[in-house]
């Protein structure tokens, strides 16, 4: 990682922290976007190469969509943004992570989005950071490319941030908002032996069925972390017709959120060493330690094809999920949380299936340990809020739904 790019990842006052064993991530900052948008653009939807609507409004938000080999899903996502009820001026920036399925060629033809081509798969965090660096709006919106946004999504997810002037005056500071994500399709209870089942935190098993034949379920109402350091979606697999979730939540979901640029300038961007998964949990820790709050906005809604781009049972998912869970705990969590998480991971590696793969993950975590501890010390030096205060948001490992 080049020094100039590395500074973006540091909390205020933090020292650069070389990380042993990190995979290269410089490509996220090496992208050459096609120029920043002007402070105002003709039309309610500002675009990189054209406009679609009359009228002159300011561009208050940049919607960043990361693309990687999911052409039709990405185009569907962009169509849902084009159909927004435009009460907020916003631009759309697609960051492509080296797609080889024709996504880039199709995206080059779109006039409702600006395209940044990274050339190869740099990881989710690197791609998002490239989009953030290429924009200058006060609010950045993150939307998964395998999701569709309700017509009022951009307005509702950004409204609390655009209306909250306290952050500028040094008062109580809202750093991020996180929306309500519903899983696509319908579900019914699954058999205990069904390998395709999705499992809730409480152990309930669900399987997708033909539309209309089952119930609809939630994917997320924000991010939470357990007492063993496990980052997860709040309300994962809860019925979607239940009561609205509380507004106060530990962190944001990285595929359905809005971030205040002032907060990012304060605590840093996504951690590119994580490559994929747990980037939102890690940044949520830094926001909370920096005195920034996170709020769930139930009216900001998307529908998500869960793990459509990466595959939940793929080696990419399993390795990065397990590695980053421990690395983020080492960076931020109280030591008892680190101990429980490490003991749990070691037990699974020694006694569970897939022993060799799990042991290699633990070896990688150990190789990253010096960098993780340097990050921990840097965050501690810059923090406004003690770790134990933020740790009050930790939840039990099990669940109730």
Coordinates of C-alpha atoms in Angstrom, one line a residue:
X1 CA 0.0 0.0 0.0
X2 CA 1.4 3.4 -1.0
X3 CA 1.9 5.8 2.0
X4 CA -0.5 8.4 0.5
X5 CA -3.3 5.8 0.4
X6 CA -2.4 4.3 3.8
X7 CA -3.2 7.6 5.5
X8 CA -6.8 7.3 4.6
X9 CA -7.1 4.2 6.8
X10 CA -5.7 5.8 9.9
X11 CA -7.9 7.2 12.7
X12 CA -7.2 10.8 13.6
X13 CA -3.7 11.1 15.0
X14 CA -3.0 7.4 14.2
X15 CA 0.4 6.2 13.1
X16 CA 0.8 4.2 9.9
X17 CA 0.8 0.6 10.9
X18 CA 2.6 -1.9 8.5
X19 CA 0.6 -5.1 8.6
X20 CA 2.4 -8.5 8.5
X21 CA 0.8 -10.9 6.1
X22 CA -1.5 -8.4 4.5
X23 CA -2.6 -9.0 0.9
X24 CA -1.7 -6.1 -1.5
X25 CA -4.4 -3.5 -1.6
X26 CA -2.9 -0.6 -3.4
X27 CA -5.0 -0.9 -6.4
X28 CA -8.0 0.6 -4.7
X29 CA -6.2 3.9 -4.5
X30 CA -4.5 3.6 -7.8
X31 CA -7.7 3.9 -9.8
X32 CA -7.9 7.0 -12.0
X33 CA -11.5 8.2 -11.9
X34 CA -12.9 10.3 -14.7
X35 CA -13.0 13.5 -12.7
X36 CA -14.9 14.7 -9.7
X37 CA -18.5 15.9 -10.1
X38 CA -19.1 19.6 -10.0
X39 CA -20.7 21.0 -6.9
X40 CA -24.0 21.3 -8.7
X41 CA -25.4 19.4 -11.6
X42 CA -28.3 19.8 -14.0
X43 CA -30.9 17.3 -13.1
X44 CA -32.0 15.5 -10.0
X45 CA -29.7 12.6 -10.8
X46 CA -26.2 13.7 -11.5
X47 CA -24.3 11.5 -13.9
X48 CA -20.8 11.1 -15.1
X49 CA -21.6 11.6 -18.8
X50 CA -25.0 13.1 -19.1
X51 CA -28.2 14.1 -17.3
X52 CA -31.7 12.8 -17.3
X53 CA -33.9 15.4 -15.7
X54 CA -34.4 19.1 -15.9
X55 CA -33.9 21.5 -13.1
X56 CA -30.7 22.5 -11.1
X57 CA -30.0 21.0 -7.7
X58 CA -26.9 20.4 -5.6
X59 CA -25.4 17.0 -5.4
X60 CA -25.6 16.0 -1.7
X61 CA -24.8 12.3 -1.9
X62 CA -22.7 9.8 -3.9
X63 CA -24.2 6.2 -4.2
X64 CA -21.3 3.8 -4.5
X65 CA -22.0 0.4 -6.0
X66 CA -19.2 -2.2 -6.2
X67 CA -19.4 -4.6 -9.2
X68 CA -17.7 -7.9 -9.7
X69 CA -19.0 -10.5 -12.2
X70 CA -22.7 -10.0 -11.7
X71 CA -23.7 -8.1 -14.8
X72 CA -27.5 -8.5 -14.7
X73 CA -27.7 -7.9 -11.0
X74 CA -25.6 -4.7 -11.2
X75 CA -27.7 -3.4 -14.1
X76 CA -30.9 -4.2 -12.1
X77 CA -29.5 -2.3 -9.1
X78 CA -28.7 0.7 -11.2
X79 CA -32.3 0.6 -12.6
X80 CA -33.6 0.8 -9.1
X81 CA -31.5 3.9 -8.5
X82 CA -32.7 5.5 -11.7
X83 CA -36.3 5.0 -10.4
X84 CA -35.7 6.9 -7.2
X85 CA -38.1 9.6 -6.1
X86 CA -35.5 12.4 -6.5
X87 CA -35.9 14.7 -3.6
X88 CA -32.1 14.5 -3.0
X89 CA -29.5 15.3 -5.6
X90 CA -27.2 12.4 -5.9
X91 CA -24.7 10.8 -8.3
X92 CA -24.1 7.1 -8.9
X93 CA -20.5 5.7 -9.0
X94 CA -19.9 2.1 -10.0
X95 CA -16.5 0.7 -9.0
X96 CA -15.7 -2.5 -11.0
X97 CA -13.4 -5.0 -9.5
X98 CA -12.1 -6.5 -12.7
X99 CA -15.3 -8.2 -14.0
X100 CA -14.8 -10.6 -16.9
X101 CA -18.5 -11.3 -17.6
X102 CA -19.3 -8.3 -19.8
X103 CA -20.2 -6.0 -16.9
X104 CA -17.6 -3.4 -17.8
X105 CA -18.8 -3.2 -21.4
X106 CA -22.4 -2.9 -20.3
X107 CA -21.6 -0.3 -17.7
X108 CA -19.6 1.9 -20.2
X109 CA -22.9 2.3 -22.1
X110 CA -24.8 3.6 -19.1
X111 CA -25.3 7.4 -18.9
X112 CA -26.8 7.3 -15.4
X113 CA -23.6 6.2 -13.6
X114 CA -19.9 7.1 -13.4
X115 CA -17.6 4.0 -13.9
X116 CA -14.3 3.4 -12.1
X117 CA -12.4 0.4 -13.5
X118 CA -9.9 -1.1 -11.1
X119 CA -8.8 -3.9 -13.5
X120 CA -8.7 -6.7 -11.0
X121 CA -10.4 -7.9 -7.8
X122 CA -9.0 -5.6 -5.1
X123 CA -11.7 -6.5 -2.6
X124 CA -14.8 -4.8 -1.4
X125 CA -13.1 -2.3 1.0
X126 CA -10.5 -1.2 -1.6
X127 CA -13.3 -0.6 -4.2
X128 CA -15.5 1.3 -1.8
X129 CA -12.6 3.5 -0.8
X130 CA -11.7 4.2 -4.5
X131 CA -15.3 5.4 -4.9
X132 CA -15.1 7.6 -1.8
X133 CA -11.9 9.2 -2.9
X134 CA -13.3 9.9 -6.3
X135 CA -16.2 11.9 -4.8
X136 CA -16.6 15.0 -2.6
X137 CA -20.3 14.9 -1.5
X138 CA -21.0 15.3 2.2
X139 CA -22.8 11.9 2.3
X140 CA -21.7 8.6 0.8
X141 CA -24.3 5.8 0.3
X142 CA -23.2 2.2 0.1
X143 CA -25.5 -0.2 -1.8
X144 CA -24.8 -3.8 -2.7
X145 CA -24.9 -4.6 -6.5
X146 CA -27.1 -7.6 -5.8
X147 CA -29.7 -5.5 -4.1
X148 CA -32.6 -3.3 -5.4
X149 CA -33.5 -0.1 -3.6
X150 CA -37.0 1.1 -2.9
X151 CA -38.0 4.3 -4.6
X152 CA -37.5 6.4 -1.4
X153 CA -34.2 4.7 -0.4
X154 CA -31.7 7.4 -1.1
X155 CA -33.9 10.1 0.4
X156 CA -34.7 8.2 3.6
X157 CA -31.1 6.8 4.2
X158 CA -29.5 10.3 3.8
X159 CA -32.2 12.5 5.4
X160 CA -30.9 12.2 9.0
X161 CA -27.3 13.0 7.9
X162 CA -28.3 15.9 5.7
X163 CA -30.6 17.4 8.4
X164 CA -28.2 16.9 11.3
X165 CA -26.1 20.0 11.7
X166 CA -24.9 19.0 15.2
X167 CA -21.9 17.2 13.7
X168 CA -20.7 20.5 12.2
X169 CA -21.1 22.3 15.6
X170 CA -19.4 19.7 17.7
X171 CA -22.6 18.4 19.3
X172 CA -23.9 14.8 19.4
X173 CA -22.7 13.4 16.2
X174 CA -24.5 11.0 13.8
X175 CA -21.8 9.3 11.7
X176 CA -23.8 6.7 9.8
X177 CA -27.3 5.4 9.0
X178 CA -28.2 1.9 8.1
X179 CA -31.3 0.7 6.4
X180 CA -33.7 -2.3 6.4
X181 CA -32.6 -5.1 4.1
X182 CA -35.1 -7.8 3.2
X183 CA -34.0 -11.1 1.6
X184 CA -35.3 -11.7 -1.9
X185 CA -37.9 -14.5 -2.3
X186 CA -40.0 -16.4 0.2
X187 CA -39.0 -19.0 2.7
X188 CA -40.4 -21.9 4.8
X189 CA -39.0 -23.9 7.7
X190 CA -36.3 -26.3 6.5
X191 CA -35.5 -29.8 7.5
X192 CA -32.6 -30.3 10.0
X193 CA -30.6 -32.1 7.3
X194 CA -31.3 -29.6 4.4
X195 CA -27.8 -28.4 3.2
X196 CA -29.3 -25.4 1.5
X197 CA -30.9 -24.0 4.7
X198 CA -30.1 -20.6 6.1
X199 CA -29.8 -20.6 9.9
X200 CA -30.7 -17.8 12.2
X201 CA -28.8 -16.8 15.4
X202 CA -31.4 -18.8 17.4
X203 CA -30.8 -21.9 15.3
X204 CA -34.0 -21.7 13.2
X205 CA -33.5 -23.1 9.7
X206 CA -35.2 -21.7 6.6
X207 CA -35.1 -22.6 2.9
X208 CA -36.1 -20.5 -0.1
X209 CA -39.3 -21.6 -1.9
X210 CA -41.3 -20.4 -4.9
X211 CA -42.4 -16.8 -4.5
X212 CA -45.7 -16.5 -2.7
X213 CA -45.6 -19.9 -1.1
X214 CA -43.8 -18.8 2.1
X215 CA -42.9 -15.9 4.4
X216 CA -40.5 -13.0 3.7
X217 CA -37.5 -12.6 6.0
X218 CA -35.1 -9.8 6.9
X219 CA -31.4 -9.8 6.0
X220 CA -30.4 -6.9 8.3
X221 CA -31.4 -3.9 10.3
X222 CA -27.8 -3.0 11.1
X223 CA -24.6 -4.6 12.4
X224 CA -24.1 -6.1 15.8
X225 CA -21.1 -7.9 17.5
X226 CA -21.4 -10.7 20.0
X227 CA -19.5 -11.3 23.2
X228 CA -17.2 -13.7 21.2
X229 CA -16.4 -11.1 18.6
X230 CA -18.8 -12.5 15.9
X231 CA -20.0 -9.6 13.7
X232 CA -23.4 -10.3 12.2
X233 CA -26.6 -8.8 10.8
X234 CA -29.1 -7.7 13.4
X235 CA -32.5 -9.4 12.8
X236 CA -31.0 -11.9 10.4
X237 CA -33.9 -14.2 9.2
X238 CA -36.5 -12.4 11.4
X239 CA -39.9 -12.2 9.8
X240 CA -40.2 -9.1 7.8
X241 CA -43.7 -8.3 9.1
X242 CA -42.5 -7.9 12.6
X243 CA -42.2 -4.6 14.5
X244 CA -39.7 -2.1 13.4
X245 CA -36.2 -2.4 14.8
X246 CA -34.8 0.0 17.4
X247 CA -33.0 3.0 15.9
X248 CA -30.0 2.7 18.1
X249 CA -27.6 0.0 16.8
X250 CA -23.9 -0.8 17.2
X251 CA -23.0 -0.5 13.5
X252 CA -24.0 -0.2 9.9
X253 CA -24.5 -2.9 7.2
X254 CA -22.0 -2.2 4.5
X255 CA -24.4 -3.0 1.7
X256 CA -27.2 -0.6 2.8
X257 CA -25.9 2.4 4.6
X258 CA -25.0 6.1 4.4
X259 CA -21.8 7.6 5.8
X260 CA -21.0 11.1 6.7
X261 CA -17.8 12.2 5.0
X262 CA -16.9 14.3 8.0
X263 CA -16.9 11.2 10.1
X264 CA -14.8 9.3 7.5
X265 CA -12.3 12.2 7.5
X266 CA -12.1 11.9 11.3
X267 CA -11.7 8.1 11.8
X268 CA -10.6 6.9 8.3
X269 CA -12.0 4.8 5.5
X270 CA -12.7 1.1 5.3
X271 CA -9.7 -1.1 6.2
X272 CA -8.4 -2.5 2.9
X273 CA -6.4 -5.3 4.6
X274 CA -9.7 -7.1 5.3
X275 CA -10.3 -7.6 1.6
X276 CA -13.9 -8.6 2.0
X277 CA -16.2 -9.2 5.1
X278 CA -16.1 -7.4 8.5
X279 CA -15.2 -4.1 6.9
X280 CA -18.4 -2.6 8.2
X281 CA -17.9 -4.0 11.7
X282 CA -14.4 -2.7 11.9
X283 CA -15.3 0.8 10.7
X284 CA -18.3 0.8 13.1
X285 CA -15.9 0.2 16.0
X286 CA -13.8 3.2 14.9
X287 CA -16.9 5.4 14.5
X288 CA -18.1 4.4 18.0
X289 CA -14.7 4.9 19.6
X290 CA -14.5 8.3 17.8
X291 CA -17.8 9.5 19.4
X292 CA -19.9 9.0 16.2
X293 CA -23.3 7.3 16.5
X294 CA -25.1 5.0 14.1
X295 CA -28.8 5.0 13.5
X296 CA -31.1 2.5 11.9
X297 CA -33.6 4.0 9.5
X298 CA -36.4 1.5 9.0
X299 CA -38.0 3.4 6.1
X300 CA -34.8 3.1 4.0
X301 CA -35.4 -0.3 2.4
X302 CA -33.7 -2.6 0.0
X303 CA -34.2 -6.2 -1.2
X304 CA -31.0 -8.3 -1.3
X305 CA -30.0 -11.5 -3.1
X306 CA -27.9 -12.8 -0.2
X307 CA -24.3 -13.8 -1.2
X308 CA -25.2 -13.7 -4.9
X309 CA -21.8 -12.3 -5.8
X310 CA -19.4 -14.2 -3.5
X311 CA -21.3 -17.3 -2.4
X312 CA -21.9 -17.9 1.3
X313 CA -20.4 -21.4 1.3
X314 CA -17.4 -20.6 -0.9
X315 CA -13.8 -20.8 0.3
X316 CA -13.5 -17.0 -0.2
X317 CA -16.4 -16.4 2.2
X318 CA -15.3 -18.9 4.8
X319 CA -11.6 -17.9 4.9
X320 CA -12.1 -14.2 5.0
X321 CA -15.0 -14.4 7.4
X322 CA -13.1 -16.5 10.0
X323 CA -9.8 -14.5 9.6
X324 CA -11.4 -11.1 9.8
X325 CA -13.6 -12.0 12.7
X326 CA -10.5 -12.6 14.9
X327 CA -8.4 -9.8 13.3
X328 CA -11.2 -7.2 14.0
X329 CA -11.6 -8.4 17.6
X330 CA -7.8 -8.0 18.1
X331 CA -8.0 -4.5 16.8
X332 CA -11.0 -3.3 18.8
X333 CA -12.7 -5.7 21.3
X334 CA -12.0 -6.1 25.1
X335 CA -9.5 -8.9 25.8
X336 CA -12.1 -11.3 27.2
X337 CA -13.9 -11.1 23.9
X338 CA -10.6 -11.8 22.0
X339 CA -10.0 -14.8 24.3
X340 CA -13.5 -16.3 23.8
X341 CA -13.2 -15.8 20.0
X342 CA -9.8 -17.3 19.8
X343 CA -10.7 -20.3 22.0
X344 CA -13.8 -20.9 19.8
X345 CA -11.8 -20.7 16.6
X346 CA -9.0 -23.0 17.9
X347 CA -11.6 -25.5 19.1
X348 CA -13.3 -25.6 15.7
X349 CA -9.9 -25.9 14.0
X350 CA -8.7 -28.8 16.1
X351 CA -12.0 -30.7 16.6
X352 CA -14.3 -29.7 13.8
X353 CA -14.4 -30.5 10.0
X354 CA -12.2 -28.8 7.5
X355 CA -9.3 -28.9 10.0
X356 CA -6.4 -28.0 7.6
X357 CA -8.2 -24.9 6.1
X358 CA -9.1 -23.6 9.6
X359 CA -5.6 -24.0 10.9
X360 CA -4.2 -22.1 7.9
X361 CA -6.7 -19.3 8.7
X362 CA -5.4 -19.2 12.3
X363 CA -1.8 -19.1 11.0
X364 CA -2.8 -16.0 8.9
X365 CA -4.3 -14.3 11.9
X366 CA -1.1 -14.9 13.8
X367 CA 1.0 -13.4 11.0
X368 CA -1.2 -10.3 11.0
X369 CA -1.0 -10.0 14.8
X370 CA 1.7 -7.2 15.0
X371 CA -0.3 -5.1 12.6
X372 CA -3.6 -5.7 14.4
X373 CA -2.0 -4.7 17.7
X374 CA -0.5 -1.6 16.2
X375 CA -4.0 -0.6 14.9
X376 CA -5.4 -1.3 18.4
X377 CA -2.9 1.1 20.0
X378 CA -3.5 3.8 17.3
X379 CA -7.3 3.6 17.8
X380 CA -6.8 3.8 21.6
X381 CA -4.7 7.0 21.3
X382 CA -7.2 8.7 19.1
X383 CA -10.4 7.5 20.8
X384 CA -12.9 9.8 22.4
X385 CA -15.0 7.0 23.9
X386 CA -13.5 4.2 26.1
X387 CA -13.6 0.7 24.7
X388 CA -15.7 -0.6 27.6
X389 CA -18.4 2.0 26.9
X390 CA -18.7 0.8 23.3
X391 CA -18.6 -2.8 24.5
X392 CA -22.0 -2.3 26.1
X393 CA -23.4 -2.8 22.6
X394 CA -22.1 -6.4 22.6
X395 CA -24.9 -9.0 22.4
X396 CA -25.0 -12.7 23.5
X397 CA -23.8 -15.3 21.0
X398 CA -27.2 -16.9 20.6
X399 CA -30.4 -15.2 19.4
X400 CA -34.1 -15.1 20.1
X401 CA -35.5 -15.4 16.6

